Short mmCIF file of C-alpha atoms in Angstrom, two decimals:
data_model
loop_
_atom_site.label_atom_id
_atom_site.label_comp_id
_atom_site.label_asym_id
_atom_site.label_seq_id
_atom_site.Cartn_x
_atom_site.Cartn_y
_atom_site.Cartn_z
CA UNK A 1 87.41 82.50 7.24
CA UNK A 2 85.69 85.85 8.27
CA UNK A 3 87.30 87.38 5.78
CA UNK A 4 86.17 85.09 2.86
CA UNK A 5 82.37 85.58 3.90
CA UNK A 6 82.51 89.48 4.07
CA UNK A 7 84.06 88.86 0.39
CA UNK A 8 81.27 86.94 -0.56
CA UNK A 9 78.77 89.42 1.13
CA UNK A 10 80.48 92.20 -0.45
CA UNK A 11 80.09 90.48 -3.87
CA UNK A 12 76.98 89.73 -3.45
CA UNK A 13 75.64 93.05 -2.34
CA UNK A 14 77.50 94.68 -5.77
CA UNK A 15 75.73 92.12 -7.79
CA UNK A 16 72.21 92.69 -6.78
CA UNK A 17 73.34 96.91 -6.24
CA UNK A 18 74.36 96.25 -10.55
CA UNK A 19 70.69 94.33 -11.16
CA UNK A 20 68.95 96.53 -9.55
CA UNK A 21 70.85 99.47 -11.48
CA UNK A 22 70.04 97.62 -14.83
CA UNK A 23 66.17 97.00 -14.01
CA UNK A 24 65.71 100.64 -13.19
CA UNK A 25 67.62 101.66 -16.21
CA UNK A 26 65.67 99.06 -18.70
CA UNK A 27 62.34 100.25 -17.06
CA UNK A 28 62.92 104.10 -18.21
CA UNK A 29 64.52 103.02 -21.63
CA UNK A 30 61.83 100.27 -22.59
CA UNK A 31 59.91 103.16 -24.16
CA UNK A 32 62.35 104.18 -26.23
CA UNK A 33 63.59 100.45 -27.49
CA UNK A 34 62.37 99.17 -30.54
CA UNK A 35 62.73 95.83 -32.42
CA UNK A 36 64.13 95.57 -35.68
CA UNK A 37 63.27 92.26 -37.49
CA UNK A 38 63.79 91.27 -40.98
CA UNK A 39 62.38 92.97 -43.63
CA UNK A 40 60.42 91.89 -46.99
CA UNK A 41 62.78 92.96 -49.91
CA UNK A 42 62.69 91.74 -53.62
CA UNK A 43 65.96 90.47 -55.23
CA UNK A 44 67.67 93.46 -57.19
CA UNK A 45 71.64 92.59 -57.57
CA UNK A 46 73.33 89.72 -58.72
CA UNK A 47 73.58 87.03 -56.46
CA UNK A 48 76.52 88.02 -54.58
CA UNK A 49 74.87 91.59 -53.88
CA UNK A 50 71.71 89.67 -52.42
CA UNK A 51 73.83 87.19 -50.20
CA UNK A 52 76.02 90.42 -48.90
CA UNK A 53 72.71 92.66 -48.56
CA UNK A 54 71.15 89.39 -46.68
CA UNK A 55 74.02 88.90 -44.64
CA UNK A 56 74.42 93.25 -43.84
CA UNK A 57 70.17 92.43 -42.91
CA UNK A 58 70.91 89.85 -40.64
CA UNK A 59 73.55 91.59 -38.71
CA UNK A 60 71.14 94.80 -38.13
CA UNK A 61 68.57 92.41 -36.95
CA UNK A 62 67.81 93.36 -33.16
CA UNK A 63 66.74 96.05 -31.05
CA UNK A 64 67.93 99.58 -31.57
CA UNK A 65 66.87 103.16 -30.49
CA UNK A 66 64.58 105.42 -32.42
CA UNK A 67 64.13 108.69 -29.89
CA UNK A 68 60.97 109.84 -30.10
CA UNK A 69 59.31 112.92 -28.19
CA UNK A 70 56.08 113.88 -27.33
CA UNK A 71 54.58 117.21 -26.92
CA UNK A 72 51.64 117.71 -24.95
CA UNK A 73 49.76 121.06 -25.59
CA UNK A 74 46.43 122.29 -24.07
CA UNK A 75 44.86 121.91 -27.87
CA UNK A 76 46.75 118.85 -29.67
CA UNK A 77 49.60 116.39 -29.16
CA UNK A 78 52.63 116.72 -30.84
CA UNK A 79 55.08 113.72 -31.51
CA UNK A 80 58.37 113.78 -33.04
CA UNK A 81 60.50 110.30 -33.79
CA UNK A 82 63.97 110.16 -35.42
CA UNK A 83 63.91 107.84 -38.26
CA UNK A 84 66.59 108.93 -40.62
CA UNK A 85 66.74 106.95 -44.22
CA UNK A 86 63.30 106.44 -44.74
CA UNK A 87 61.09 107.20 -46.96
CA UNK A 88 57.71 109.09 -46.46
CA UNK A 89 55.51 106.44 -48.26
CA UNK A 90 57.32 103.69 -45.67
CA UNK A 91 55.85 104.63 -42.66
CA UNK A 92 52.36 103.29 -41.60
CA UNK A 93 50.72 105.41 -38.49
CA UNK A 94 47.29 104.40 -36.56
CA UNK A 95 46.22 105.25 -33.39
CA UNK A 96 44.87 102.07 -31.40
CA UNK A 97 43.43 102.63 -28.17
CA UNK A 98 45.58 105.27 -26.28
CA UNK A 99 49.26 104.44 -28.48
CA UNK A 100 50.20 105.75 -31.45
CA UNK A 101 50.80 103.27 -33.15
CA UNK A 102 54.04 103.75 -35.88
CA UNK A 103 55.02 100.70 -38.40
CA UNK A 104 57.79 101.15 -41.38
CA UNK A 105 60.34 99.11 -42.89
CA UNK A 106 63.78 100.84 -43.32
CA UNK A 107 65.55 99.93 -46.13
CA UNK A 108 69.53 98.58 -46.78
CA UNK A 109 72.09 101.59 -47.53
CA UNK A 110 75.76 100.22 -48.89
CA UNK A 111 78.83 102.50 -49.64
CA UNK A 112 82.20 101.18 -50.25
CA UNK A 113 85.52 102.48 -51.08
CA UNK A 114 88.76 100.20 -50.89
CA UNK A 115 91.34 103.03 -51.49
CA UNK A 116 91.96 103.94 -47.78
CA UNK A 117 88.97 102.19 -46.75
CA UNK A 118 85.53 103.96 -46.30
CA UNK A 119 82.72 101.53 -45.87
CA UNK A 120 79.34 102.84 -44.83
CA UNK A 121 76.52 100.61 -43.71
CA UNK A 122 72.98 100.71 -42.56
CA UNK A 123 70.29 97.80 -42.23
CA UNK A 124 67.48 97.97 -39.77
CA UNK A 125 64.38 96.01 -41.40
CA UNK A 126 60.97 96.25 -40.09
CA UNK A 127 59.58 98.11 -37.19
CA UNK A 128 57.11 99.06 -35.08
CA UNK A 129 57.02 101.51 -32.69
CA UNK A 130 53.88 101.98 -29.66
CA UNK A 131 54.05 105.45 -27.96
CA UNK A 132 51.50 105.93 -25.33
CA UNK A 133 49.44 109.34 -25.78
CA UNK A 134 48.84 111.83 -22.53
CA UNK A 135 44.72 111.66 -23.54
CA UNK A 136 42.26 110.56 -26.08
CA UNK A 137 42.95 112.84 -29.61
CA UNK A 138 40.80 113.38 -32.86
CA UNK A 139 42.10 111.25 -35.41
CA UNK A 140 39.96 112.74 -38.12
CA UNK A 141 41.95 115.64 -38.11
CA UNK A 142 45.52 114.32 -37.13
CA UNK A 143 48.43 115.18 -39.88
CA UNK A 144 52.26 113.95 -40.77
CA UNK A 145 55.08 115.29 -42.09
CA UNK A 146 58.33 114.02 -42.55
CA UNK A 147 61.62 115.72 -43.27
CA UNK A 148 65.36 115.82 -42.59
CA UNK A 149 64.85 112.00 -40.84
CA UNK A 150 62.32 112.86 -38.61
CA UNK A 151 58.94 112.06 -38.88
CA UNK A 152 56.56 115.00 -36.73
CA UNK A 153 52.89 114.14 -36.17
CA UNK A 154 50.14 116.37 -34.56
CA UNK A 155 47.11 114.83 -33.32
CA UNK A 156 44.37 117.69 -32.30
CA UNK A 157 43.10 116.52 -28.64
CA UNK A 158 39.80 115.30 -28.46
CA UNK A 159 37.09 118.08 -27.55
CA UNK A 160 35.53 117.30 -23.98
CA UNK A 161 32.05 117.86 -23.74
CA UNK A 162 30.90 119.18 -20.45
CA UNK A 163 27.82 117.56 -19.45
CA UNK A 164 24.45 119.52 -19.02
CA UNK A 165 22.47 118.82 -16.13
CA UNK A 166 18.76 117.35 -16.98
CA UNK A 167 16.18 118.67 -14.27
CA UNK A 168 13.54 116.43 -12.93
CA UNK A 169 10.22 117.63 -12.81
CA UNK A 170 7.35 116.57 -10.51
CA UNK A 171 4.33 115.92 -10.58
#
């Protein structure tokens, strides 16, 4: 009978060893995650082509990875996010309290070949990203680029004003 408790001791410390393991791993990766949800497409195909590009949506449906880095310089903030497929006019960026904020639908992408098989696809649907910023920044004057599937953004920091000491006369 000893044996069977340490065996269930055992197990029990490698279970909560494991969730403790996944917490700490979900807790630096829950930056990075992003959900994926269904996106608002009009009909183009025939109706088998909608049902397949429907069903290929509903698969991709989910939570997926888009790395994103961020630079932080003495003069602006640089961020970088991959976000291959997309096109420039699909991404919506706003800065809302200390996140930048990035939105964007990404669109279905089909290939198929049935000589030796070569069947390529791609469905992610609407996102949003929230990347927290290292300081306040000058949204006036931030800019966007996109190219090769990555979308780069530099936001100036905001100027601190150093505060000028008021005398007080008397008399």
């Amino acid at each position: 009978m000893s044996s069977l408790r340490q065996l269930r001791q055992g197990m029990s410390e490698a279970w909560d060893s494991l969730l403790e393991g996944w917490q700490r791993l979900y807790g630096r990766a829950a930056g990075a995650i992003t959900r994926f949800s269904v996106g608002e497409r009009g009909s183009r195909g025939g109706e088998a082509e909608d049902r397949d590009e429907h069903e290929l949506m509903a698969r991709s449906v989910g939570w997926g990875v888009m790395a994103a880095e961020v630079f932080d310089d003495d003069d602006k903030v640089v961020v970088r996010l991959e976000a291959p497929g997309m096109e420039k006019a699909a991404f919506d960026i706003q800065v809302i309290d200390d996140h930048l904020v990035i939105r964007g639908e990404k669109s279905v992408q089909k290939e198929h070949t049935h000589g030796r098989y070569h069947i390529a696809e791609c469905a992610y649907g609407r996102f949003e990203r929230a990347i927290p910023l290292p300081g306040p920044v000058e949204t006036d004057q931030a800019r966007a680029s996109y190219e090769h599937g990555v979308l780069r953004i530099e936001l100036p920091r905001l100027s601190v004003r150093v505060g000028r000491r008021i005398p007080v006369n008397v008399g």
